[in-house]
Each structure stands twice: as structure tokens, then as C-alpha cells.
CSV table of C-alpha atoms in Angstrom, one decimal:
chain,number,residue,atom,x,y,z
A,1,MET,CA,-47.2,8.5,-11.0
A,2,THR,CA,-44.5,11.1,-11.1
A,3,ASN,CA,-41.2,10.1,-12.9
A,4,GLU,CA,-38.4,10.3,-10.3
A,5,LEU,CA,-34.7,10.7,-11.3
A,6,GLN,CA,-31.9,9.6,-9.1
A,7,VAL,CA,-29.0,12.0,-8.7
A,8,LYS,CA,-26.7,10.0,-10.9
A,9,GLU,CA,-29.2,9.9,-13.7
A,10,LEU,CA,-29.9,13.6,-13.5
A,11,ARG,CA,-26.2,14.4,-13.6
A,12,GLU,CA,-25.8,12.2,-16.7
A,13,ARG,CA,-28.8,14.0,-18.4
A,14,LEU,CA,-27.4,17.4,-17.5
A,15,ALA,CA,-24.1,16.5,-19.1
A,16,GLY,CA,-25.8,15.2,-22.2
A,17,PRO,CA,-26.7,17.0,-25.5
A,18,ASN,CA,-30.3,18.0,-24.4
A,19,PRO,CA,-30.1,18.7,-20.7
A,20,PRO,CA,-33.4,19.1,-18.8
A,21,ARG,CA,-34.5,22.4,-17.4
A,22,LEU,CA,-34.1,22.5,-13.6
A,23,LEU,CA,-36.8,24.3,-11.6
A,24,ASP,CA,-36.3,24.6,-7.9
A,25,VAL,CA,-39.7,25.1,-6.2
A,26,ARG,CA,-38.4,26.0,-2.8
A,27,THR,CA,-38.7,29.5,-1.4
A,28,PRO,CA,-36.4,32.2,-2.7
A,29,GLY,CA,-34.6,32.2,0.7
A,30,GLU,CA,-34.0,28.4,0.6
A,31,PHE,CA,-32.9,28.7,-3.1
A,32,ALA,CA,-30.5,31.6,-2.2
A,33,THR,CA,-28.9,29.4,0.5
A,34,ALA,CA,-28.0,26.5,-1.8
A,35,HIS,CA,-29.1,25.3,-5.2
A,36,ILE,CA,-28.0,23.2,-8.2
A,37,PRO,CA,-26.0,25.3,-10.6
A,38,GLY,CA,-28.1,26.3,-13.6
A,39,SER,CA,-31.4,25.8,-11.8
A,40,ARG,CA,-34.1,28.5,-11.7
A,41,ASN,CA,-36.3,29.4,-8.8
A,42,VAL,CA,-40.0,29.3,-9.3
A,43,PRO,CA,-41.6,28.9,-5.8
A,44,LEU,CA,-44.3,26.3,-5.5
A,45,ASP,CA,-46.9,28.9,-4.5
A,46,THR,CA,-46.3,30.8,-7.8
A,47,LEU,CA,-46.0,27.7,-10.1
A,48,ARG,CA,-49.6,27.9,-11.5
A,49,GLU,CA,-48.8,31.3,-13.0
A,50,HIS,CA,-46.1,29.7,-15.1
A,51,CYS,CA,-47.7,26.4,-16.2
A,52,GLU,CA,-48.4,27.5,-19.7
A,53,GLU,CA,-44.9,28.7,-20.2
A,54,LEU,CA,-43.5,25.5,-18.8
A,55,ARG,CA,-45.7,23.3,-20.9
A,56,ARG,CA,-44.6,25.0,-24.1
A,57,GLY,CA,-40.9,25.0,-23.2
A,58,PRO,CA,-38.6,22.6,-25.0
A,59,GLY,CA,-37.6,19.3,-23.4
A,60,GLU,CA,-38.1,17.9,-19.9
A,61,THR,CA,-38.5,19.9,-16.7
A,62,VAL,CA,-37.0,18.4,-13.5
A,63,PHE,CA,-38.4,19.8,-10.3
A,64,VAL,CA,-36.2,20.1,-7.3
A,65,CYS,CA,-37.0,20.9,-3.6
A,66,ARG,CA,-35.5,20.0,-0.3
A,67,SER,CA,-36.5,16.4,-0.1
A,68,GLY,CA,-38.8,15.7,-3.1
A,69,ALA,CA,-42.3,16.4,-1.6
A,70,ARG,CA,-42.8,19.9,-2.9
A,71,ALA,CA,-41.2,18.9,-6.2
A,72,ALA,CA,-43.8,16.1,-6.6
A,73,GLN,CA,-46.6,18.6,-5.9
A,74,ALA,CA,-45.1,20.8,-8.6
A,75,ALA,CA,-45.0,17.9,-11.1
A,76,LYS,CA,-48.7,17.2,-10.4
A,77,ILE,CA,-49.6,20.8,-10.9
A,78,LEU,CA,-47.8,20.9,-14.3
A,79,ALA,CA,-49.3,17.6,-15.3
A,80,ALA,CA,-52.8,18.8,-14.4
A,81,ALA,CA,-52.3,21.8,-16.7
A,82,GLY,CA,-51.9,19.6,-19.7
A,83,PRO,CA,-49.3,17.4,-21.4
A,84,ALA,CA,-45.8,18.2,-20.3
A,85,ARG,CA,-42.6,16.3,-19.6
A,86,GLY,CA,-41.8,16.6,-16.0
A,87,ALA,CA,-39.7,14.6,-13.4
A,88,VAL,CA,-38.7,15.0,-9.8
A,89,LEU,CA,-35.2,14.7,-8.4
A,90,ALA,CA,-35.6,11.9,-5.9
A,91,GLY,CA,-34.5,13.0,-2.5
A,92,GLY,CA,-34.2,16.6,-3.6
A,93,ILE,CA,-31.3,18.9,-2.9
A,94,LEU,CA,-30.5,16.8,0.2
A,95,ALA,CA,-29.7,13.8,-2.0
A,96,TRP,CA,-27.9,16.0,-4.4
A,97,GLU,CA,-25.6,17.3,-1.7
A,98,VAL,CA,-25.1,13.8,-0.1
A,99,ALA,CA,-23.9,12.5,-3.5
A,100,GLY,CA,-21.3,15.2,-3.6
A,101,ALA,CA,-22.8,16.9,-6.6
A,102,PRO,CA,-22.0,20.7,-7.1
A,103,VAL,CA,-24.1,23.3,-5.3
A,104,ASP,CA,-24.0,27.0,-5.5
A,105,ARG,CA,-24.2,28.5,-2.0
A,106,GLY,CA,-25.3,32.0,-1.1
A,107,GLU,CA,-23.6,34.3,1.3
A,108,ARG,CA,-26.4,34.2,3.8
A,109,GLN,CA,-27.5,30.8,5.0
A,110,ARG,CA,-31.2,30.5,5.9
A,111,TRP,CA,-33.3,27.8,7.6
A,112,ASP,CA,-35.2,25.6,5.2
A,113,LEU,CA,-39.0,25.7,5.3
A,114,GLU,CA,-39.4,22.4,7.1
A,115,ARG,CA,-37.2,23.6,10.0
A,116,GLN,CA,-39.2,26.8,10.2
A,117,VAL,CA,-42.4,24.9,10.4
A,118,ARG,CA,-41.0,22.7,13.3
A,119,LEU,CA,-39.9,25.8,15.2
A,120,ALA,CA,-43.3,27.6,14.7
A,121,ALA,CA,-45.4,24.6,15.5
A,122,GLY,CA,-43.3,23.6,18.5
A,123,SER,CA,-43.4,27.2,19.8
A,124,ILE,CA,-47.1,27.5,19.5
A,125,VAL,CA,-47.7,24.1,21.1
A,126,LEU,CA,-45.3,24.9,24.0
A,127,ALA,CA,-46.8,28.4,24.5
A,128,GLY,CA,-50.3,26.8,24.5
A,129,VAL,CA,-49.4,24.1,27.0
A,130,LEU,CA,-47.6,26.5,29.4
A,131,GLY,CA,-50.2,29.2,29.0
A,132,SER,CA,-53.0,26.8,29.7
A,133,ALA,CA,-51.8,26.8,33.4
A,134,ALA,CA,-53.1,30.4,33.6
A,135,ILE,CA,-55.7,30.3,30.8
A,136,PRO,CA,-57.2,26.7,30.5
A,137,GLY,CA,-58.6,27.3,27.0
A,138,LEU,CA,-55.2,27.8,25.5
A,139,LYS,CA,-54.7,24.0,25.4
A,140,TRP,CA,-57.0,24.0,22.4
A,141,VAL,CA,-54.5,26.1,20.4
A,142,SER,CA,-52.0,23.3,20.9
A,143,ALA,CA,-54.7,20.8,19.9
A,144,PHE,CA,-55.4,22.8,16.8
A,145,VAL,CA,-51.7,22.9,15.8
A,146,GLY,CA,-51.5,19.1,16.4
A,147,ALA,CA,-54.5,18.5,14.2
A,148,GLY,CA,-53.0,20.7,11.5
A,149,LEU,CA,-49.8,18.7,11.6
A,150,VAL,CA,-51.7,15.4,11.3
A,151,PHE,CA,-53.6,16.8,8.4
A,152,ALA,CA,-50.4,18.0,6.8
A,153,ALA,CA,-48.9,14.5,7.1
A,154,LEU,CA,-52.0,12.8,5.7
A,155,THR,CA,-52.4,15.1,2.7
A,156,ASN,CA,-48.7,15.9,2.1
A,157,THR,CA,-49.5,19.6,2.2
A,158,CYS,CA,-48.7,22.2,4.9
A,159,ALA,CA,-50.7,25.3,5.4
A,160,MET,CA,-48.2,26.6,8.0
A,161,GLY,CA,-45.4,26.1,5.5
A,162,MET,CA,-47.3,27.9,2.8
A,163,LEU,CA,-47.9,30.9,5.2
A,164,LEU,CA,-44.2,30.9,6.3
A,165,ALA,CA,-43.1,30.9,2.7
A,166,LYS,CA,-44.8,34.3,2.2
A,167,LEU,CA,-42.7,35.9,5.0
A,168,PRO,CA,-40.1,38.5,3.9
A,169,TYR,CA,-37.4,36.2,5.4
A,170,ASN,CA,-38.3,33.6,2.7
A,171,ARG,CA,-38.7,36.1,-0.1
A,172,VAL,CA,-35.3,37.2,-1.4
A,173,PRO,CA,-35.9,39.1,-4.7
A,174,ASP,CA,-32.5,38.9,-6.4
A,175,ARG,CA,-30.8,37.6,-9.5
A,176,THR,CA,-31.2,33.9,-8.4
A,177,SER,CA,-35.0,33.9,-9.2
A,178,CYS,CA,-36.6,32.9,-12.4
A,179,PRO,CA,-36.8,35.9,-14.9
A,180,ALA,CA,-40.6,35.4,-15.0
A,181,GLU,CA,-40.6,36.0,-11.3
A,182,ARG,CA,-38.8,39.3,-11.4
A,183,LYS,CA,-40.7,42.6,-11.6
A,184,PRO,CA,-39.3,45.0,-14.2
A,185,ALA,CA,-37.6,48.1,-12.7
A,186,SER,CA,-39.6,51.2,-12.8
């Protein structure tokens, strides 16, 4: 079971003598929109590349995402790589903001990944249903998306979210990302 920290407890640890390392596993676009000051961005889809570095690092790592689901996946990935001290911010950045904790905001606000998935899935289903009036087989596209959403809920994963995370809109290479994520200038 993943160790969860409430906002109050995390704020106390951050103010203490050995503050934990904060890793935000959302997309770079989400991170650029709003993040906890001092956190680093290592998107969930690139986390495996950094497991060894994270395991060797000093102290505890606290994973942050929008609501806690991706952060819990990140903690499991790190735990599977070997002994490491990891925790998850319960409720994610949403809980952090509701508690009135400080947030660094970017100039350009972007939709979070969950909202993008709802838009994409809803648009595909709507197009499939409307299009099936002209092409009856299109209803199966809607059924496929519905089955994918059920699978996503049951497994707490989201293939559509992973695909959307790779879009340029969600990839913002800038100074907010983890140094290990940046490519050296040529």
C-alpha cells in the first residue's frame, strides 16, 4: 500500500530540516500551468527512465499529480524498481490548492489531462453516434471508446490519456522540467 500524505503533513515536512523531494508526474503542460513551488516535473510516461536515480537519491520522494491516481502509479513504479522511500500527496494538486497552499502558476493556462480525455472521448462517441445515421458501422467506434473507458476505470489506467500526454500541447520543454528530462543544447 502506498503511503499517502495529507496537505498539512506535507507542508510540515517541507518546512522541516529534511524536506522530501517533490516530483510532479503530470504532463509538462499541466505542470507549467500550476505546480507546487520547488517541485520537479518527471512525467509518468518517462518515470521508468529515472527510477535508479530516484532510488539512490537522499530522503523521501513525494509524488504529485492532479488528484493522486497518477502519483500512486508512480509510487508503485518506483517501489517495483527496488527499495525506495516514496509517498503520494493525497488529493494531488487539487487538494493542495483547496487548502490554500502556495502554487506557482505559468503564464499560459492549459487543460488538465483528465479534461482532455473527457473532450476526446465525448467527441469520438458523439461523432460515432451521429455518423451512424449515415454509416451504421460507426456505432462500433462509440462502443469501442465506451469499452476503453470502462477498462480505464477498472484498471486505473488510461490509454487515451497516455496518448494525449504525448501531444505537443502537453509537451512544454522549458525550465520547469526536471534537469534529467532536458536535452543538452547542441
